[in-house]
Coordinates of C-alpha atoms in Angstrom, one line a residue:
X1 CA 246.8 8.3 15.3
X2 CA 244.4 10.9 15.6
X3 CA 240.9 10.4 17.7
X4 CA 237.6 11.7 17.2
X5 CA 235.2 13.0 20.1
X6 CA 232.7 10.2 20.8
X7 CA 230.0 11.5 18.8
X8 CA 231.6 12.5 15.6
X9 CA 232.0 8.7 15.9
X10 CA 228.5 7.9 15.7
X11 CA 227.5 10.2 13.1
X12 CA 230.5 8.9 10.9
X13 CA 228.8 5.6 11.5
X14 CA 225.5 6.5 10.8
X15 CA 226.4 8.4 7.7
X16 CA 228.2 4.9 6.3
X17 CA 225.2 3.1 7.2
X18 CA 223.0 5.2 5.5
X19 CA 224.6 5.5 2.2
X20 CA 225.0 1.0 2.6
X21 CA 221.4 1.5 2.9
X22 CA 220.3 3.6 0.0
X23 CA 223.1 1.3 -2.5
X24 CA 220.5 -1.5 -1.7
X25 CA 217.5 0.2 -2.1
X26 CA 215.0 -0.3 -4.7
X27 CA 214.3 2.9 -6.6
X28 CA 211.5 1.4 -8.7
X29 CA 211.1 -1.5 -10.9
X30 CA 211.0 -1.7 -15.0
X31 CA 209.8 -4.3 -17.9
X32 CA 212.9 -5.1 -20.4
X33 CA 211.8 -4.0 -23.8
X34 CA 214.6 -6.2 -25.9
X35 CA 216.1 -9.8 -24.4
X36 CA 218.9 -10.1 -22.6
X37 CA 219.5 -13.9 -23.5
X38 CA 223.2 -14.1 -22.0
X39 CA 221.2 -13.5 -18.4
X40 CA 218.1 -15.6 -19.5
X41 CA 215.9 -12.7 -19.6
X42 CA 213.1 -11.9 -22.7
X43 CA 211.1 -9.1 -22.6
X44 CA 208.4 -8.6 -20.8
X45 CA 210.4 -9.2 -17.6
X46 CA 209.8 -7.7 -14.8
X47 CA 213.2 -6.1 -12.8
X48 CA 213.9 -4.5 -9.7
X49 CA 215.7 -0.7 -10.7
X50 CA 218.3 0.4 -8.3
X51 CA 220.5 3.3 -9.7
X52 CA 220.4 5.3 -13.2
X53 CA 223.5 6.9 -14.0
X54 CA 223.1 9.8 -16.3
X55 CA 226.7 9.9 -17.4
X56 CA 227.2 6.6 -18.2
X57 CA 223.3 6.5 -19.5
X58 CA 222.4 3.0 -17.6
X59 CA 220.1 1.2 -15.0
X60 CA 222.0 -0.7 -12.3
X61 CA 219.5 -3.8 -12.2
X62 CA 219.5 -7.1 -11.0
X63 CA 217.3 -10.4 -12.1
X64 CA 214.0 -11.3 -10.5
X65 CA 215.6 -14.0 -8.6
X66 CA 218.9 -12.6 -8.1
X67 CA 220.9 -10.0 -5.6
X68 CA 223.9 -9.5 -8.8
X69 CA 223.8 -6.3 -10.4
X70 CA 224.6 -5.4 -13.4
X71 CA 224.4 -2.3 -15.8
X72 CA 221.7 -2.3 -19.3
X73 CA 221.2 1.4 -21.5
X74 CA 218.3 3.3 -19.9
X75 CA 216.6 2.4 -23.5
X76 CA 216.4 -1.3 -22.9
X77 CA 214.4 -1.1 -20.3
X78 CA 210.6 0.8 -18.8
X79 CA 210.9 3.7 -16.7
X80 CA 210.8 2.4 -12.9
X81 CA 207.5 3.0 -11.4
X82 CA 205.9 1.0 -8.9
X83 CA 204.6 -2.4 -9.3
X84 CA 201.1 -1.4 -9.1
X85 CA 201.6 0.8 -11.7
X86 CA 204.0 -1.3 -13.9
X87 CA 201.1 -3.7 -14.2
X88 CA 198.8 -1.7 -15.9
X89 CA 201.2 -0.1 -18.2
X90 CA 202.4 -3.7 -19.0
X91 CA 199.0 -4.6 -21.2
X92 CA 200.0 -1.8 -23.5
X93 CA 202.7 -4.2 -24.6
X94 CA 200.7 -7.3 -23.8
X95 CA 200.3 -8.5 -27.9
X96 CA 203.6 -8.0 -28.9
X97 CA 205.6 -9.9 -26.2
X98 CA 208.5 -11.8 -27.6
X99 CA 207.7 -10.6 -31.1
X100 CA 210.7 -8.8 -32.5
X101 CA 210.7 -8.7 -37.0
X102 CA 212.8 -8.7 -39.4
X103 CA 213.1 -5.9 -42.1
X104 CA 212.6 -7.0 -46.0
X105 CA 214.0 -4.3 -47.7
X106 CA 217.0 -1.6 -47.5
X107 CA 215.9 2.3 -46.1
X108 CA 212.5 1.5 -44.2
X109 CA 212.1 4.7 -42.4
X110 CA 211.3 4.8 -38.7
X111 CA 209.0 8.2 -38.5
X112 CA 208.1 10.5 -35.5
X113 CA 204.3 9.8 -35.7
X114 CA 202.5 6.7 -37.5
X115 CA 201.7 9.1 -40.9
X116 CA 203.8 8.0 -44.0
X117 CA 204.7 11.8 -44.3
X118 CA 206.1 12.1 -40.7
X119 CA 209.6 12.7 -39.8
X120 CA 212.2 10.0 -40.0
X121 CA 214.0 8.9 -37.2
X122 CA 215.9 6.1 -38.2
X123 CA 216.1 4.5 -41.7
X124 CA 217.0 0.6 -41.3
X125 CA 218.8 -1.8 -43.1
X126 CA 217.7 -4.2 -44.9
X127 CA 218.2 -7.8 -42.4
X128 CA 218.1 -5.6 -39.4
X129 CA 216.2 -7.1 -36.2
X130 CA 213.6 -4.6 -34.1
X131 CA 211.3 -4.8 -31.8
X132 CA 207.6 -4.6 -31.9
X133 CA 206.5 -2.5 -28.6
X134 CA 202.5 -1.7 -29.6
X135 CA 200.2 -1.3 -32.5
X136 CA 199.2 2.5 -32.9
X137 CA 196.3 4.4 -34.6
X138 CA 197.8 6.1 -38.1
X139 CA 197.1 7.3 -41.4
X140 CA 196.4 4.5 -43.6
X141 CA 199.5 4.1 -46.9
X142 CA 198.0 4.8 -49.9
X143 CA 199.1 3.3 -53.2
X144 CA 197.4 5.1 -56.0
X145 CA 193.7 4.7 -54.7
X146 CA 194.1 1.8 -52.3
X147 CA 195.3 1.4 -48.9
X148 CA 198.6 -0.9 -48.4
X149 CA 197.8 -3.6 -46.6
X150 CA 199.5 -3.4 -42.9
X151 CA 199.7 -1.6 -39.8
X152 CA 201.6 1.3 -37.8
X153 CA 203.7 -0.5 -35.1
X154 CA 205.6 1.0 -32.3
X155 CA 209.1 -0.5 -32.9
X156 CA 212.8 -0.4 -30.9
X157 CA 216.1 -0.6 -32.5
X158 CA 219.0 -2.4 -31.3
X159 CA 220.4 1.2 -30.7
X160 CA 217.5 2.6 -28.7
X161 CA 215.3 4.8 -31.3
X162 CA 211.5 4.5 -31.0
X163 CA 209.2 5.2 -33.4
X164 CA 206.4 4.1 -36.0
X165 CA 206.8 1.7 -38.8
X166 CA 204.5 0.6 -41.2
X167 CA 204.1 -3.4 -40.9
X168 CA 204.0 -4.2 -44.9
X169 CA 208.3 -4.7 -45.4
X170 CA 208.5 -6.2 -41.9
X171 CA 208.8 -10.0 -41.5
X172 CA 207.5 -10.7 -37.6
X173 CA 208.5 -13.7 -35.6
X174 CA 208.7 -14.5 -32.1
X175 CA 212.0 -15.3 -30.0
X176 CA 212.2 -18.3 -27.4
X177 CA 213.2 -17.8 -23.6
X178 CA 216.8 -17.8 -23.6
X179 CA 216.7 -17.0 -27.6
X180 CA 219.6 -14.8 -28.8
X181 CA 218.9 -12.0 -31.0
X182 CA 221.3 -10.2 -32.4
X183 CA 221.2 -6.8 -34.5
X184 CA 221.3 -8.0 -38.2
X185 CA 220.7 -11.1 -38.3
X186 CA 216.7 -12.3 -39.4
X187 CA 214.5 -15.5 -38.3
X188 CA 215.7 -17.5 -41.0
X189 CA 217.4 -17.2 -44.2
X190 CA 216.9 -14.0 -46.0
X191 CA 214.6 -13.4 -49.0
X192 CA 216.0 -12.4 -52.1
X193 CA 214.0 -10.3 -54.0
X194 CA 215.7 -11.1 -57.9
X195 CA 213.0 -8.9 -59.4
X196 CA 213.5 -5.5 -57.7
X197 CA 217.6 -6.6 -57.9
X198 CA 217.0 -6.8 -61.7
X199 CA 215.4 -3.2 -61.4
X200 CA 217.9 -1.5 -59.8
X201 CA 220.5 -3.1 -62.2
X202 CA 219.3 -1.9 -65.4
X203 CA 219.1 0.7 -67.3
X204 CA 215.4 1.6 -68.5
X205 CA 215.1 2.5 -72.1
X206 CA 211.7 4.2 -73.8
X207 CA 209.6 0.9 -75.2
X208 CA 209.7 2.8 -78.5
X209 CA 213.5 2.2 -79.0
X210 CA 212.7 -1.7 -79.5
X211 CA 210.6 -0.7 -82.4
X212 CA 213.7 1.4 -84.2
X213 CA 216.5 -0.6 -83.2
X214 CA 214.5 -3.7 -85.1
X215 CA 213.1 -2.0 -88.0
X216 CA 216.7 0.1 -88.1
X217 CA 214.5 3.5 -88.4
X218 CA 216.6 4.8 -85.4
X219 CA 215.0 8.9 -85.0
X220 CA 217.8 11.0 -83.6
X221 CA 215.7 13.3 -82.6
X222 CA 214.0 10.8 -80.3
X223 CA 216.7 8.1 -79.1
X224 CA 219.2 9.4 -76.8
X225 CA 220.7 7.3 -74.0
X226 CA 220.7 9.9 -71.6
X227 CA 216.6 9.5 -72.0
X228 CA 216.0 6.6 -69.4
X229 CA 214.9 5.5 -65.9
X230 CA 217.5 4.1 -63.2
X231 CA 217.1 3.1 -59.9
X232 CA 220.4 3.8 -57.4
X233 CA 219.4 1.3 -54.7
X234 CA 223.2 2.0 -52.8
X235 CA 221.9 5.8 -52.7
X236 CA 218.1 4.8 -52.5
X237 CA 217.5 7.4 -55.6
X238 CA 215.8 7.1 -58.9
X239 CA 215.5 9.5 -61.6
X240 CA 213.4 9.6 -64.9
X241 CA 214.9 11.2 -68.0
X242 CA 212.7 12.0 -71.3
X243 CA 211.9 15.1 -73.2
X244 CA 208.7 15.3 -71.7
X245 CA 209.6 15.1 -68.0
X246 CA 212.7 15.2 -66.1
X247 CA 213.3 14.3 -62.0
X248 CA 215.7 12.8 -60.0
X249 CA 214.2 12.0 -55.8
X250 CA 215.6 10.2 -53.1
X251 CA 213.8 7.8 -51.7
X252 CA 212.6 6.8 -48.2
X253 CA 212.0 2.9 -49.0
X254 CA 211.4 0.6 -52.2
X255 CA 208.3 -0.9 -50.8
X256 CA 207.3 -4.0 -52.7
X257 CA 203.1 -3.6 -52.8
X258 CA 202.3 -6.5 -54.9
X259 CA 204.4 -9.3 -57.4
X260 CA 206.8 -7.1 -59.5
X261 CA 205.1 -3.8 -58.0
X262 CA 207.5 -1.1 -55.8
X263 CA 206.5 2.3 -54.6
X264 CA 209.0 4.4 -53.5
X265 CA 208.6 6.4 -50.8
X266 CA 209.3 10.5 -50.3
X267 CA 208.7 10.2 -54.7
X268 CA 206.1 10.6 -56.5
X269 CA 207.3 7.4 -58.4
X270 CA 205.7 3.9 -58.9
X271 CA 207.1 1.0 -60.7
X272 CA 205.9 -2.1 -62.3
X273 CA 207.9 -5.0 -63.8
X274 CA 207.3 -7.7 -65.9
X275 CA 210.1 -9.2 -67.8
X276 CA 211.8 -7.1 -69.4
X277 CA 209.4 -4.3 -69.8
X278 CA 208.7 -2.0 -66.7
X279 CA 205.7 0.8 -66.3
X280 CA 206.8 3.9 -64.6
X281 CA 203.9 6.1 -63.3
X282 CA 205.3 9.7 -62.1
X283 CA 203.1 12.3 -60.9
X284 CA 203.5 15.8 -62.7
X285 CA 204.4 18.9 -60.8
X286 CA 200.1 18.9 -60.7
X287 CA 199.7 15.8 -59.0
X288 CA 198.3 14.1 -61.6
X289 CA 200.1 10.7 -62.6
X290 CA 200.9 9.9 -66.2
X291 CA 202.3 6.2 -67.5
X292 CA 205.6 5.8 -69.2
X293 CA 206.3 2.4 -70.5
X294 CA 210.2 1.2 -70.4
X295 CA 212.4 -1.5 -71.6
X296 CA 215.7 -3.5 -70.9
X297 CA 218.1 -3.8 -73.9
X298 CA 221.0 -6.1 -74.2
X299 CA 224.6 -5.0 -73.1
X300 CA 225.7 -5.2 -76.6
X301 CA 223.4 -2.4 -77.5
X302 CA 224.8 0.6 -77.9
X303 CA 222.2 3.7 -78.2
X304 CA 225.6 6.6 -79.0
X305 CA 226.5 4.4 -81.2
X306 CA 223.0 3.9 -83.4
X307 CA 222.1 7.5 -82.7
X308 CA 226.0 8.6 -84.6
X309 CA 225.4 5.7 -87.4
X310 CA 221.9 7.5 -88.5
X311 CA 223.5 11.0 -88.5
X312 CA 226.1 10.1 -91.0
X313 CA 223.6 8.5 -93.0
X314 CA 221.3 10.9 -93.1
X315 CA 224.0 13.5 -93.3
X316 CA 225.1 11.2 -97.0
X317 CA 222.3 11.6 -98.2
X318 CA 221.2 15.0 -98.2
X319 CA 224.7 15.4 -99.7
X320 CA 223.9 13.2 -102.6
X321 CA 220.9 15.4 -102.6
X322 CA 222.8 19.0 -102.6
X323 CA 225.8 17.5 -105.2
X324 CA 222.4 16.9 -107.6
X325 CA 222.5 20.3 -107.6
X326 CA 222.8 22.3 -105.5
X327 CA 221.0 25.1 -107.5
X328 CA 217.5 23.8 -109.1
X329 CA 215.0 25.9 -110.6
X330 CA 211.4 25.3 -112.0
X331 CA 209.2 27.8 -114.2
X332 CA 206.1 27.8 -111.8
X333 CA 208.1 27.4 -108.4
X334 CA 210.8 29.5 -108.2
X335 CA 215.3 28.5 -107.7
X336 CA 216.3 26.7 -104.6
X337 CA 219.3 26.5 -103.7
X338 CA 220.5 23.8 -101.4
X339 CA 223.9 24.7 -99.3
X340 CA 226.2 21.8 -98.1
X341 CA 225.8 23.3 -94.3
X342 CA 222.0 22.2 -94.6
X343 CA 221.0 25.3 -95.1
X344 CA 218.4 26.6 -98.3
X345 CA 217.3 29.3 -100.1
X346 CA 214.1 29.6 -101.8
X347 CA 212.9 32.3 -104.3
X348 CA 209.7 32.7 -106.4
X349 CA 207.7 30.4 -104.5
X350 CA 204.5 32.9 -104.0
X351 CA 202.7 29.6 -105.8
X352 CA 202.8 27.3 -102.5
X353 CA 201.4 30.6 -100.6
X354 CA 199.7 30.1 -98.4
X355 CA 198.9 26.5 -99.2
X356 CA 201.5 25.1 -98.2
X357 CA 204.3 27.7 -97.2
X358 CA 202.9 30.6 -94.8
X359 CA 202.6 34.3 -95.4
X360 CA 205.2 34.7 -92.7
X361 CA 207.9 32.2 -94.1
X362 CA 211.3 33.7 -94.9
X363 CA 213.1 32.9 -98.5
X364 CA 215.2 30.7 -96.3
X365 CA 215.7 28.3 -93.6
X366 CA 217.4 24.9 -92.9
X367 CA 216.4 21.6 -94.5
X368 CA 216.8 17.8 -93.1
X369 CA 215.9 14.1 -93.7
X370 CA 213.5 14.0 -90.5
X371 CA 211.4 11.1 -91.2
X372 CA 211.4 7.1 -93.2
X373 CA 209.3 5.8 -96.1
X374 CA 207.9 2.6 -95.7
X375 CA 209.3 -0.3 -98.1
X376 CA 206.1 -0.1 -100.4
X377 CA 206.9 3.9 -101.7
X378 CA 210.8 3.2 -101.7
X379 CA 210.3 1.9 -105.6
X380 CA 209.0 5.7 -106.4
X381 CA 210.4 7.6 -103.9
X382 CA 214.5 7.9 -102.0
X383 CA 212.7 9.4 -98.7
X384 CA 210.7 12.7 -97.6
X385 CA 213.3 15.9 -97.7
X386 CA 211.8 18.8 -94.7
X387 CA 212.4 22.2 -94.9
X388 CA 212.3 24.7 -91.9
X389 CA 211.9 28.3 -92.9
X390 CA 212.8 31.8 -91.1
X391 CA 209.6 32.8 -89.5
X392 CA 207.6 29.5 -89.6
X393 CA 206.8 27.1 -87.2
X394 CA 205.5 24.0 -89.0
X395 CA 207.6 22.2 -91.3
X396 CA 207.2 21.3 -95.0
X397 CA 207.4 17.9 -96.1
X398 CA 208.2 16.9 -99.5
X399 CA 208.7 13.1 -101.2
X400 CA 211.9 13.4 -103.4
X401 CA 213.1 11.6 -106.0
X402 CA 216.8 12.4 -108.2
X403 CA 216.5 11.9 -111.4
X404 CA 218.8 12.4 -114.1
X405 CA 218.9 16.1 -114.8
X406 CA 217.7 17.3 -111.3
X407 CA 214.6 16.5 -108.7
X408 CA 211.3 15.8 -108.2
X409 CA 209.1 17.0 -105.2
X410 CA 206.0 15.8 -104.0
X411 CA 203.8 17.6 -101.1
X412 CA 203.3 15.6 -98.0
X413 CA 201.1 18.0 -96.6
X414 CA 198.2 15.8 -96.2
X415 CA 200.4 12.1 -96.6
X416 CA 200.0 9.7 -93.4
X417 CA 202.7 9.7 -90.8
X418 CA 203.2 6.7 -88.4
X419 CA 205.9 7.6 -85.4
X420 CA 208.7 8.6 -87.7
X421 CA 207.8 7.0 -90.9
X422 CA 205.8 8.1 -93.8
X423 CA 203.4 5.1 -94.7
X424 CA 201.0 6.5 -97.2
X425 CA 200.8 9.4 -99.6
X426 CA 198.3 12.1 -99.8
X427 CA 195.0 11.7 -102.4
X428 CA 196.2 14.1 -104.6
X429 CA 199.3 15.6 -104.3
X430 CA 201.1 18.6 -105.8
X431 CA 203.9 17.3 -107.9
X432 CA 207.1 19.7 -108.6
X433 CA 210.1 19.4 -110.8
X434 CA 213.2 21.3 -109.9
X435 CA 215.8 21.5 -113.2
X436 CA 219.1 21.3 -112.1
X437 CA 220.3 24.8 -112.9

């Protein structure tokens, strides 16, 4: 057994009675910031602090009215201070006691300050429970010219990130003493938003397609089913596809500002749906917005499928065209020569210069069936034959009709176009009769 002197006793003593002493000690006291319903606490309460461990990132704590300890994360809970002090910082979170929300759609961002351009912080889930802390001062959420209705809230997660959170896609409600409330689960049962599901399942074709697909004028040139608008809500993206513009942006948020209305955030994108229509405004690389109208098409329509039908008919016909021929000529307007690659060759036709063919125009060039006739010229005319030549831009039109020993022309240079269709001829047209040669 091995003795101490005396007074290496006493300070052995002293030393356990110390550290007994500063176990018990109150280091400060902190409000809870999310309930603790298992222990009957709700936020707002009021507990003594006794020891923060940095490595296992907790507050030993202990109920008002109870000497048991126990651990919570440092985030649940104020930063111990006095009680003096705890009081007055306390009516910063005086409105929002008890008031936790629910979040209405998927990838609401949680930003660094209360500005709709901040940083994110957190991006919730659509169900998922936070708290409201405080209402801040922020730059008001614009949609087009007008200010979203809503506020910047200070909120907490069920994981301990703070930040701001514009109050429009929140769903507030208020817990009872003793009131679980878990992470995911809402106040009641959730809201299913059918329209914006509808959205984000189809696939957005140009309004005009409607128009070709029922009168079965389908213009390759314009129908495509790449061109289209989507919206990914799994990988919160949308793109627009068309000729004109092109762009493809992740969003933040789809924040739902009115009935059948959606911004989405971090885009320059806006959506509105009715039925089975949709209006897409996109700002352009300017900043200035332009409309593009969409529409919803039945699963049995098949755009590849249209777009591949009207090139073989259109590739039958100019070879009923060419096998009229191929070689034509005509006293006043020169030999032309129609090859079965849809290519042409076109000699002695210093008449049409510059009326209708320009100074610069090659004696070649490629020729198509580009456009329709409408049903009233189809008793006088088979359709409208264009020609491209080397070293002009425009296009020349002609009516055509096959007769019996070769073709008749007629200039559209002046004949009304609507969309893709030619719908009336011109006042007085040149007329021109190719011989098959």
């Amino acid at each position: 057994m091995i003795c101490l002197p005396k007074k290496y006793g006493l300070i052995a003593l002293c030393a356990l009675s110390f550290a007994l002493a500063s176990c018990s000690r109150v280091m400060g006291y902190g409000m809870l910031l999310w309930d603790i319903p298992e222990r009957g606490l709700q936020d707002g309460d009021i507990l003594p602090v006794y020891i923060r461990s940095n490595i296992s990132h907790t507050y030993a704590v202990s109920a008002p009215d109870s000497k048991e300890r126990f651990d919570i994360p440092l985030w649940q809970i104020t930063s111990p201070s006095s009680r003096r002090a705890l009081k007055k910082a306390k009516l910063v979170y005086a409105e929002f006691l008890h008031r936790y929300a629910s979040v209405k759609l998927d990838g609401l961002p949680i930003r660094a300050e209360p500005v709709n351009t901040a940083r994110q912080v957190y991006r919730l889930r659509k169900g998922e429970i936070i708290k409201i802390l405080y209402k801040g001062e922020g730059q008001a959420v614009m949609v087009g010219s007008d200010a979203l209705e809503g506020a910047w809230l200070r909120v907490l997660t069920s994981s301990g990130t703070q930040g701001w959170c514009f109050s429009y896609n929140l769903e507030l409600f208020e817990t009872q003493k003793g009131g679980a409330v878990a992470a995911g689960e809402g106040s009641g049962a959730e809201e299913k938003d059918d329209v914006f599901e509808k959205l984000a399942g189809t696939i957005w074709y140009p309004d005009y397609y409607r128009a070709m697909i029922r009168e079965k004028r389908i213009d390759p040139l314009r129908m495509n089913a790449a061109y289209c608008f989507t919206v990914d809500a799994e990988n919160r993206k949308v793109s627009l596809n068309l000729p004109e513009r092109y762009g493809s942006w992740d969003y933040g948020a789809a924040m739902k500002t009115a009935d059948g209305e959606y911004t989405f955030t971090d885009t320059p994108v806006k959506v509105s749906v009715k039925n089975n229509y949709i209006a897409v405004t996109c700002a352009d690389d300017a900043g200035r917005p332009r409309d593009y109208n969409f529409i919803a098409l039945g699963e049995d329509v098949d755009i590849a499928a249209l777009v591949a039908e009207e090139k073989e008919r259109r590739e039958a016909e100019y070879a009923r065209i060419a096998a009229a021929g191929p070689n034509f000529k005509s006293a006043a307007y020169g030999q032309l020569s129609l090859k079965g690659d849809g290519s042409f060759t076109w000699r002695g036709n210093r008449r049409l210069v510059p009326s209708l063919i320009a100074e610069s125009a090659k004696g070649g060039g490629t020729v198509g069936i580009d456009y329709f006739i409408d049903a009233s010229l189809s008793p006088q005319y088979d359709g409208v034959l264009s020609f491209s030549f080397e070293g002009m831009k425009a296009k020349v039109n002609f009516l055509y009709k096959i007769e019996t020993n070769g073709i008749r022309f007629e200039d559209a240079s002046e004949a009304r176009f609507e969309g893709n269709t030619l719908v009336r001829r011109g006042s007085s047209p040149l007329v021109i009769f190719f011989e098959k040669n």
